[in-house]
Amino acid sequence: MGRKNFAERRFLPLVSALLFFCLAFLPLSASAQEEPEIDLLAALVSSASYSDDGGLLVRSWLKETAWDFQSRSTSTRAAEGRVHLARKTLADGRRIAVLSFPGTENKKDIEVDLRLSAVPFGGTSPSEFTAVAAGSDARDLPHVHKGFNDFVMAALFTEEMPEFGNRTAGEALADELKEHPEEVLYLTGHSLGGAASLVTAARLADLGVPPEQLRVITFGAPAVGDERFARLYETKLHFTRIVMQADPVAAVLQSLGKGFVQFGEKIVWKPRTREDRFHHEMALYFDEALRCYYDAVQTDSPHELFCGVPHEVAGGLYVAAPSFDLPEALAQDAPYIERAVHDALDVRYAPTVFSTQGGTQESLFAAARAAGCKYVLVEHFSGNLLRERHGSFRLTLEEEIYTSDGRLLSMESRSTNTGDLPAIEAFLYLMYKGSETRDAALGL
């Protein structure tokens, strides 16, 4: 039985610069900001840009669903610029590519964030970008946050590479887009990463890339430039900024009186989790993107963006309706947890049949045999409030795998806290933690 496939949530070794940008891009409709799968894709890749456990979890999912995820890091005296590329070839031969930047992760990033002075912004080449930013008499030019500009210049517009004919990676990317005017590049990121994605899109626009090829989606990102910057670039790129209600960071630069202003289409999300979480964290943005996706997508047909090539299970896998024992604050999340975990299983294994019926073990095994499945997976999701940490929960996922004639093959219990990941993502993390044991029991 088919189901919607699920998209989840250290940098990788430096890859060949030539391979990094020899790519094609998926055309984007004008209403993409209203498509929950696009928002989820942006949240997914933004999450993967981080080097924490959540980011590594998403990278694992990307690999399983036929995405290629590559990373570059270039350090200068001013910043450690890091950029990531996720790309995938679709069934009709088109390829989709998303360029993303991580948020604040280290001491040098903090220094970037705190470099609040404004520098002139202009030019039509990397050398001019640098010269203009260093200039003192540029009152009529747009101005941007110096730290964000330093980060982007380090990541894409400083190092000239022989593979690109002694051009920077940013120039090579701009030329690739201009040579293929039907193609579109997505740029995304959270917080500092979102600011970097917008500055990058503006630099690409100044290199001659037209507005219809630049699509920016940010999460909780501060403003990057002054009023002149906003008015100039609002016509040179498509920009959607998603902001969590009560996120204190998204408006911090305006409150500091530095003259930075926001622009673009603003979408405000109100977090529906009942966990006590900081409203700026990327995990919360991903959590809400996932909820919006599941609320909007009610069919069993998987979206092409989130499909992969699953492992073939000889005899098939029958997944019983799960049981839940969650505290009141998490009980409302049970439908999302079930869909997310089962979609992740559907990505990984085939053929897979998902049951909505309960009953005794005997009836369960009989139903599995009737469905033509050799293996049966039984799941139990539970959670308890941790008294010492207000609003944090200890979550446990128990899995049992049987043959359809009732023989127990494996039994495993895995636990984690919701300190770093909201409940839905935490249970996905537990599901992936059990992949090796589950694969062995299924003969993979």
Short mmCIF file of C-alpha atoms in Angstrom, two decimals:
data_model
loop_
_atom_site.label_atom_id
_atom_site.label_comp_id
_atom_site.label_asym_id
_atom_site.label_seq_id
_atom_site.Cartn_x
_atom_site.Cartn_y
_atom_site.Cartn_z
CA MET A 1 0.00 0.00 0.00
CA GLY A 2 1.53 3.32 -1.07
CA ARG A 3 1.93 6.23 1.33
CA LYS A 4 3.22 9.79 1.27
CA ASN A 5 6.95 9.70 1.83
CA PHE A 6 8.42 11.77 4.63
CA ALA A 7 11.11 14.42 4.59
CA GLU A 8 13.10 14.91 7.83
CA ARG A 9 15.79 16.53 9.56
CA ARG A 10 30.53 18.45 10.41
CA PHE A 11 30.58 19.32 7.27
CA LEU A 12 31.20 16.76 4.58
CA PRO A 13 34.60 16.58 2.89
CA LEU A 14 35.30 19.24 0.32
CA VAL A 15 34.14 17.93 -3.06
CA SER A 16 35.33 18.83 -6.48
CA ALA A 17 34.40 22.44 -7.15
CA LEU A 18 33.56 21.60 -10.74
CA LEU A 19 31.10 18.86 -9.80
CA PHE A 20 29.63 21.11 -7.12
CA PHE A 21 28.16 23.55 -9.61
CA CYS A 22 27.68 21.46 -12.77
CA LEU A 23 23.95 21.08 -12.18
CA ALA A 24 20.49 21.93 -13.47
CA PHE A 25 17.58 23.42 -11.56
CA LEU A 26 13.87 22.73 -11.28
CA PRO A 27 11.52 25.36 -12.75
CA LEU A 28 9.44 27.01 -10.03
CA SER A 29 5.86 28.24 -10.23
CA ALA A 30 5.04 31.76 -9.07
CA SER A 31 2.91 30.38 -6.23
CA ALA A 32 5.61 28.10 -4.82
CA GLN A 33 5.56 29.94 -1.50
CA GLU A 34 2.04 28.58 -0.99
CA GLU A 35 3.08 24.97 -1.63
CA PRO A 36 3.74 23.15 1.65
CA GLU A 37 6.12 20.68 0.01
CA ILE A 38 8.35 23.58 -1.09
CA ASP A 39 8.39 25.05 2.40
CA LEU A 40 9.14 21.59 3.80
CA LEU A 41 11.94 21.07 1.29
CA ALA A 42 13.48 24.42 2.26
CA ALA A 43 13.16 23.58 5.98
CA LEU A 44 14.63 20.14 5.32
CA VAL A 45 17.74 21.44 3.56
CA SER A 46 18.14 24.32 6.02
CA SER A 47 18.15 21.74 8.83
CA ALA A 48 20.69 19.62 6.97
CA SER A 49 23.02 22.62 6.84
CA TYR A 50 23.70 22.31 10.55
CA SER A 51 26.32 19.89 11.84
CA ASP A 52 24.37 18.73 14.92
CA ASP A 53 22.49 15.43 15.34
CA GLY A 54 19.39 16.88 13.70
CA GLY A 55 21.37 17.96 10.65
CA LEU A 56 23.05 14.58 10.36
CA LEU A 57 19.65 12.89 10.62
CA VAL A 58 18.35 14.92 7.69
CA ARG A 59 21.45 14.22 5.62
CA SER A 60 20.88 10.51 6.22
CA TRP A 61 17.32 10.88 4.97
CA LEU A 62 18.46 12.86 1.94
CA LYS A 63 20.81 10.05 0.97
CA GLU A 64 18.08 7.44 1.33
CA THR A 65 15.74 9.39 -0.92
CA ALA A 66 18.21 9.85 -3.78
CA TRP A 67 19.41 13.35 -2.87
CA ASP A 68 23.06 14.29 -3.28
CA PHE A 69 24.25 16.58 -0.48
CA GLN A 70 27.59 18.34 -0.86
CA SER A 71 29.38 20.98 1.18
CA ARG A 72 32.08 23.64 0.79
CA SER A 73 33.92 25.64 3.42
CA THR A 74 36.22 28.61 2.75
CA SER A 75 37.86 30.59 5.54
CA THR A 76 39.10 34.15 5.39
CA ARG A 77 40.29 36.46 8.15
CA ALA A 78 36.75 37.85 8.33
CA ALA A 79 34.59 34.71 8.26
CA GLU A 80 34.33 30.97 7.80
CA GLY A 81 31.97 30.81 4.83
CA ARG A 82 30.07 27.52 4.49
CA VAL A 83 27.59 26.59 1.82
CA HIS A 84 25.73 23.37 1.05
CA LEU A 85 24.08 22.01 -2.07
CA ALA A 86 21.28 19.44 -2.16
CA ARG A 87 20.29 18.13 -5.58
CA LYS A 88 18.14 15.37 -6.98
CA THR A 89 17.17 14.07 -10.41
CA LEU A 90 13.42 13.63 -10.86
CA ALA A 91 11.67 10.95 -12.86
CA ASP A 92 11.35 13.10 -15.98
CA GLY A 93 15.06 13.91 -16.00
CA ARG A 94 14.83 17.37 -14.45
CA ARG A 95 17.05 18.11 -11.47
CA ILE A 96 16.18 20.26 -8.48
CA ALA A 97 18.90 22.08 -6.56
CA VAL A 98 18.80 23.94 -3.26
CA LEU A 99 21.68 26.11 -2.05
CA SER A 100 21.70 26.57 1.72
CA PHE A 101 23.78 28.12 4.49
CA PRO A 102 24.01 27.14 8.18
CA GLY A 103 23.03 29.41 11.02
CA THR A 104 25.33 30.39 13.85
CA GLU A 105 27.42 27.37 14.89
CA ASN A 106 30.80 28.53 16.16
CA LYS A 107 32.76 31.43 17.63
CA LYS A 108 33.59 32.90 14.23
CA ASP A 109 29.89 32.89 13.30
CA ILE A 110 29.12 34.80 16.50
CA GLU A 111 31.71 37.37 15.50
CA VAL A 112 29.97 37.63 12.11
CA ASP A 113 26.60 38.18 13.79
CA LEU A 114 28.03 40.93 16.00
CA ARG A 115 29.75 42.78 13.15
CA LEU A 116 26.80 45.17 12.98
CA SER A 117 28.21 48.06 10.97
CA ALA A 118 26.80 48.68 7.51
CA VAL A 119 28.97 48.53 4.38
CA PRO A 120 28.19 49.76 0.85
CA PHE A 121 26.73 47.10 -1.44
CA GLY A 122 27.23 47.18 -5.19
CA GLY A 123 29.36 46.14 -8.15
CA THR A 124 29.10 43.65 -10.99
CA SER A 125 32.06 41.37 -10.18
CA PRO A 126 33.66 39.93 -7.02
CA SER A 127 36.53 42.42 -7.22
CA GLU A 128 34.05 45.29 -7.44
CA PHE A 129 32.00 43.79 -4.58
CA THR A 130 35.09 43.94 -2.39
CA ALA A 131 36.12 47.42 -3.53
CA VAL A 132 32.65 48.91 -3.03
CA ALA A 133 32.30 47.39 0.46
CA ALA A 134 35.66 48.87 1.43
CA GLY A 135 34.78 52.31 0.10
CA SER A 136 33.96 55.21 2.37
CA ASP A 137 32.14 57.58 0.00
CA ALA A 138 29.07 55.60 -1.04
CA ARG A 139 26.14 57.46 0.46
CA ASP A 140 23.82 56.77 -2.47
CA LEU A 141 24.46 53.02 -2.54
CA PRO A 142 22.53 50.34 -0.63
CA HIS A 143 24.18 49.24 2.62
CA VAL A 144 24.19 45.77 4.22
CA HIS A 145 25.23 44.13 7.47
CA LYS A 146 29.03 43.82 7.32
CA GLY A 147 29.18 40.41 9.01
CA PHE A 148 26.62 38.84 6.66
CA ASN A 149 28.46 40.25 3.65
CA ASP A 150 31.79 38.90 4.96
CA PHE A 151 30.25 35.43 5.37
CA VAL A 152 28.87 35.34 1.81
CA MET A 153 32.05 36.72 0.26
CA ALA A 154 34.10 34.05 2.03
CA ALA A 155 31.73 31.27 0.98
CA LEU A 156 31.34 32.07 -2.71
CA PHE A 157 33.08 35.20 -3.99
CA THR A 158 36.67 35.23 -2.71
CA GLU A 159 38.54 32.12 -3.89
CA GLU A 160 39.27 31.93 -7.62
CA MET A 161 39.43 28.34 -8.85
CA PRO A 162 41.32 26.92 -11.83
CA GLU A 163 38.41 24.55 -12.49
CA PHE A 164 36.28 27.59 -13.26
CA GLY A 165 38.83 29.37 -15.41
CA ASN A 166 40.05 31.34 -12.40
CA ARG A 167 36.54 32.45 -11.51
CA THR A 168 34.94 32.22 -8.07
CA ALA A 169 32.28 29.62 -7.34
CA GLY A 170 29.67 32.37 -7.23
CA GLU A 171 30.63 33.59 -10.71
CA ALA A 172 30.50 30.04 -12.07
CA LEU A 173 27.06 29.56 -10.55
CA ALA A 174 25.79 32.84 -12.04
CA ASP A 175 27.14 31.95 -15.48
CA GLU A 176 25.50 28.51 -15.29
CA LEU A 177 22.15 30.12 -14.55
CA LYS A 178 22.48 32.71 -17.31
CA GLU A 179 23.32 29.98 -19.82
CA HIS A 180 20.08 28.17 -18.86
CA PRO A 181 17.42 30.88 -18.45
CA GLU A 182 14.64 28.32 -17.93
CA GLU A 183 16.24 27.15 -14.69
CA VAL A 184 15.67 28.35 -11.12
CA LEU A 185 17.88 28.24 -8.04
CA TYR A 186 16.43 27.92 -4.54
CA LEU A 187 18.42 29.61 -1.77
CA THR A 188 17.54 28.99 1.85
CA GLY A 189 18.77 29.05 5.42
CA HIS A 190 17.88 29.72 9.05
CA SER A 191 18.92 32.80 11.04
CA LEU A 192 22.44 33.72 9.87
CA GLY A 193 21.98 31.16 7.08
CA GLY A 194 18.83 32.89 5.89
CA ALA A 195 20.59 36.25 5.88
CA ALA A 196 23.45 34.72 3.86
CA SER A 197 21.02 33.22 1.33
CA LEU A 198 19.45 36.63 0.69
CA VAL A 199 22.81 38.41 0.32
CA THR A 200 23.94 35.64 -2.07
CA ALA A 201 20.82 36.05 -4.21
CA ALA A 202 21.47 39.79 -4.38
CA ARG A 203 25.08 39.20 -5.44
CA LEU A 204 23.91 36.76 -8.14
CA ALA A 205 21.41 39.38 -9.34
CA ASP A 206 24.26 41.88 -9.65
CA LEU A 207 26.15 39.32 -11.73
CA GLY A 208 23.26 39.38 -14.19
CA VAL A 209 20.98 36.54 -13.06
CA PRO A 210 17.36 37.63 -13.71
CA PRO A 211 14.69 37.70 -10.96
CA GLU A 212 12.75 34.70 -12.23
CA GLN A 213 15.76 32.46 -11.61
CA LEU A 214 16.31 33.41 -7.96
CA ARG A 215 13.98 32.06 -5.28
CA VAL A 216 14.82 32.75 -1.62
CA ILE A 217 13.04 31.15 1.36
CA THR A 218 14.35 31.99 4.84
CA PHE A 219 13.46 30.92 8.39
CA GLY A 220 13.76 33.34 11.31
CA ALA A 221 16.28 35.48 9.43
CA PRO A 222 17.18 39.03 10.50
CA ALA A 223 17.14 41.94 8.07
CA VAL A 224 20.32 42.27 6.05
CA GLY A 225 20.22 45.76 4.52
CA ASP A 226 18.86 49.28 4.63
CA GLU A 227 15.83 50.79 2.89
CA ARG A 228 17.77 51.30 -0.38
CA PHE A 229 18.78 47.64 -0.39
CA ALA A 230 15.20 46.51 0.21
CA ARG A 231 13.70 48.70 -2.52
CA LEU A 232 16.35 47.72 -5.09
CA TYR A 233 16.38 43.97 -4.58
CA GLU A 234 12.67 43.39 -3.98
CA THR A 235 12.37 43.61 -7.78
CA LYS A 236 15.49 41.54 -8.53
CA LEU A 237 14.57 38.26 -6.80
CA HIS A 238 11.63 36.32 -5.33
CA PHE A 239 11.84 36.40 -1.54
CA THR A 240 9.68 34.71 1.10
CA ARG A 241 10.61 34.99 4.76
CA ILE A 242 8.97 32.63 7.20
CA VAL A 243 8.90 33.85 10.79
CA MET A 244 7.78 32.00 13.90
CA GLN A 245 5.43 34.00 16.07
CA ALA A 246 7.41 35.44 19.01
CA ASP A 247 10.77 34.64 17.39
CA PRO A 248 12.98 37.31 19.03
CA VAL A 249 15.80 37.11 16.47
CA ALA A 250 13.92 37.85 13.24
CA ALA A 251 13.50 41.53 14.17
CA VAL A 252 16.58 42.02 16.35
CA LEU A 253 18.53 44.25 13.95
CA GLN A 254 15.61 46.63 13.50
CA SER A 255 15.30 46.95 17.28
CA LEU A 256 18.99 47.87 17.52
CA GLY A 257 18.38 50.96 15.41
CA LYS A 258 20.94 50.11 12.73
CA GLY A 259 18.68 51.09 9.82
CA PHE A 260 18.21 47.53 8.57
CA VAL A 261 14.72 46.76 7.24
CA GLN A 262 12.85 43.64 6.21
CA PHE A 263 11.13 43.12 2.86
CA GLY A 264 9.68 40.30 0.79
CA GLU A 265 6.56 38.24 1.46
CA LYS A 266 6.22 37.56 5.18
CA ILE A 267 4.61 34.35 6.41
CA VAL A 268 4.03 33.99 10.15
CA TRP A 269 3.77 30.54 11.71
CA LYS A 270 2.37 29.91 15.17
CA PRO A 271 4.01 26.82 16.71
CA ARG A 272 1.45 24.14 17.51
CA THR A 273 3.66 22.05 19.71
CA ARG A 274 2.83 22.24 23.41
CA GLU A 275 6.45 21.73 24.35
CA ASP A 276 8.29 24.60 25.99
CA ARG A 277 10.71 25.54 23.21
CA PHE A 278 12.71 28.59 22.14
CA HIS A 279 10.81 30.10 19.22
CA HIS A 280 13.92 30.74 17.14
CA GLU A 281 15.32 27.20 16.89
CA MET A 282 15.42 25.59 13.44
CA ALA A 283 13.95 22.36 14.83
CA LEU A 284 10.73 24.23 15.64
CA TYR A 285 10.54 25.69 12.12
CA PHE A 286 11.02 22.21 10.70
CA ASP A 287 8.36 20.84 13.05
CA GLU A 288 5.82 23.37 11.82
CA ALA A 289 6.76 22.88 8.15
CA LEU A 290 6.13 19.16 8.62
CA ARG A 291 2.75 19.77 10.25
CA CYS A 292 1.70 22.15 7.46
CA TYR A 293 2.74 19.58 4.87
CA TYR A 294 0.72 16.78 6.47
CA ASP A 295 -2.30 19.02 6.99
CA ALA A 296 -2.30 19.95 3.30
CA VAL A 297 -1.38 16.59 1.77
CA GLN A 298 -4.14 14.11 2.52
CA THR A 299 -3.64 11.58 -0.27
CA ASP A 300 -1.58 8.40 -0.10
CA SER A 301 0.43 9.35 -3.17
CA PRO A 302 4.00 10.30 -2.25
CA HIS A 303 5.31 13.61 -3.49
CA GLU A 304 8.12 13.15 -5.98
CA LEU A 305 10.48 15.33 -3.94
CA PHE A 306 10.34 12.88 -1.04
CA CYS A 307 10.57 9.54 -2.83
CA GLY A 308 13.60 7.28 -2.99
CA VAL A 309 14.61 3.75 -3.92
CA PRO A 310 13.70 1.56 -0.91
CA HIS A 311 15.35 -1.66 0.21
CA GLU A 312 13.53 -4.70 -1.15
CA VAL A 313 12.17 -6.84 1.70
CA ALA A 314 11.78 -10.42 0.50
CA GLY A 315 8.23 -11.40 1.43
CA GLY A 316 7.10 -7.88 2.35
CA LEU A 317 6.67 -5.97 5.65
CA TYR A 318 3.34 -5.62 7.45
CA VAL A 319 3.28 -2.66 9.88
CA ALA A 320 0.68 -2.94 12.62
CA ALA A 321 -1.31 0.08 13.79
CA PRO A 322 0.94 1.61 16.47
CA SER A 323 0.02 2.05 20.12
CA PHE A 324 0.62 5.28 22.02
CA ASP A 325 1.11 6.13 25.67
CA LEU A 326 1.95 9.83 25.56
CA PRO A 327 1.45 12.57 28.18
CA GLU A 328 -1.37 15.02 27.56
CA ALA A 329 0.95 17.68 26.13
CA LEU A 330 2.10 15.31 23.35
CA ALA A 331 -1.09 13.34 22.74
CA GLN A 332 -2.19 15.74 19.97
CA ASP A 333 1.02 14.89 18.09
CA ALA A 334 0.23 11.18 17.76
CA PRO A 335 -1.25 11.43 14.21
CA TYR A 336 1.80 13.40 12.99
CA ILE A 337 4.19 10.98 14.70
CA GLU A 338 2.49 7.99 13.09
CA ARG A 339 2.47 9.51 9.61
CA ALA A 340 6.06 10.72 9.83
CA VAL A 341 7.51 7.47 11.14
CA HIS A 342 5.48 5.33 8.75
CA ASP A 343 6.41 7.49 5.79
CA ALA A 344 10.05 7.11 6.81
CA LEU A 345 9.56 3.33 6.88
CA ASP A 346 7.87 3.52 3.48
CA VAL A 347 10.91 5.38 2.13
CA ARG A 348 13.23 2.67 3.44
CA TYR A 349 11.39 -0.61 2.77
CA ALA A 350 9.27 -2.16 0.02
CA PRO A 351 6.82 -3.69 -0.27
CA THR A 352 5.26 -2.32 2.91
CA VAL A 353 1.64 -2.63 4.05
CA PHE A 354 0.35 -0.33 6.81
CA SER A 355 -2.55 -1.53 8.90
CA THR A 356 -5.11 0.66 10.66
CA GLN A 357 -6.60 -2.21 12.65
CA GLY A 358 -5.71 -3.41 16.12
CA GLY A 359 -6.42 -6.79 17.66
CA THR A 360 -4.68 -9.82 19.12
CA GLN A 361 -1.33 -11.06 17.92
CA GLU A 362 -3.07 -14.02 16.28
CA SER A 363 -5.35 -11.73 14.26
CA LEU A 364 -2.39 -9.51 13.40
CA PHE A 365 -0.35 -12.42 12.05
CA ALA A 366 -3.37 -13.69 10.13
CA ALA A 367 -3.86 -10.26 8.55
CA ALA A 368 -0.19 -10.15 7.57
CA ARG A 369 -0.42 -13.54 5.90
CA ALA A 370 -3.60 -12.46 4.09
CA ALA A 371 -1.74 -9.41 2.81
CA GLY A 372 1.06 -11.65 1.54
CA CYS A 373 3.67 -10.33 3.99
CA LYS A 374 6.40 -12.42 5.60
CA TYR A 375 7.36 -9.94 8.35
CA VAL A 376 5.36 -8.01 10.95
CA LEU A 377 6.50 -4.82 12.71
CA VAL A 378 4.83 -3.82 16.00
CA GLU A 379 5.52 -0.35 17.46
CA HIS A 380 4.75 1.34 20.77
CA PHE A 381 5.37 5.07 21.35
CA SER A 382 5.54 6.41 24.91
CA GLY A 383 6.76 9.47 26.80
CA ASN A 384 7.19 10.90 30.28
CA LEU A 385 7.70 14.42 31.54
CA LEU A 386 11.16 15.04 32.98
CA ARG A 387 10.54 16.85 36.25
CA GLU A 388 14.02 18.33 36.39
CA ARG A 389 13.61 20.00 32.99
CA HIS A 390 10.37 21.91 32.56
CA GLY A 391 8.68 21.11 29.28
CA SER A 392 11.14 18.37 28.33
CA PHE A 393 10.08 14.76 27.82
CA ARG A 394 11.73 11.35 27.79
CA LEU A 395 10.49 9.51 24.71
CA THR A 396 10.72 5.77 24.06
CA LEU A 397 10.09 3.78 20.89
CA GLU A 398 9.69 0.03 21.28
CA GLU A 399 9.83 -2.19 18.20
CA GLU A 400 9.19 -5.90 17.77
CA ILE A 401 9.62 -7.78 14.51
CA TYR A 402 7.98 -11.16 13.94
CA THR A 403 7.54 -13.54 11.08
CA SER A 404 3.92 -13.80 10.03
CA ASP A 405 3.75 -17.24 11.65
CA GLY A 406 4.48 -15.65 15.04
CA ARG A 407 8.24 -16.17 15.50
CA LEU A 408 9.96 -13.26 17.28
CA LEU A 409 13.00 -12.00 15.35
CA SER A 410 13.98 -8.87 17.27
CA MET A 411 12.87 -6.70 20.18
CA GLU A 412 14.41 -3.31 20.89
CA SER A 413 13.64 -0.25 23.01
CA ARG A 414 15.27 3.13 22.28
CA SER A 415 14.91 6.41 24.18
CA THR A 416 15.84 10.08 23.86
CA ASN A 417 14.92 13.45 25.34
CA THR A 418 13.15 16.31 23.58
CA GLY A 419 15.82 18.80 24.62
CA ASP A 420 17.27 19.13 21.12
CA LEU A 421 14.42 17.87 18.93
CA PRO A 422 10.64 18.26 19.20
CA ALA A 423 8.65 15.05 19.74
CA ILE A 424 7.92 14.28 16.09
CA GLU A 425 11.53 14.65 15.04
CA ALA A 426 12.74 12.87 18.18
CA PHE A 427 10.69 9.78 17.34
CA LEU A 428 12.04 9.90 13.79
CA TYR A 429 15.52 9.99 15.27
CA LEU A 430 14.71 6.87 17.32
CA MET A 431 13.32 5.14 14.25
CA TYR A 432 16.55 5.79 12.35
CA LYS A 433 18.65 4.71 15.33
CA GLY A 434 17.07 1.27 15.00
CA SER A 435 17.72 0.88 11.27
CA GLU A 436 20.64 -1.53 11.65
CA THR A 437 18.76 -3.90 13.97
CA ARG A 438 15.62 -3.71 11.86
CA ASP A 439 17.49 -4.31 8.61
CA ALA A 440 19.17 -7.41 10.08
CA ALA A 441 15.85 -8.84 11.25
CA LEU A 442 14.37 -8.28 7.79
CA GLY A 443 17.28 -10.11 6.12
CA LEU A 444 18.79 -7.00 4.52
#
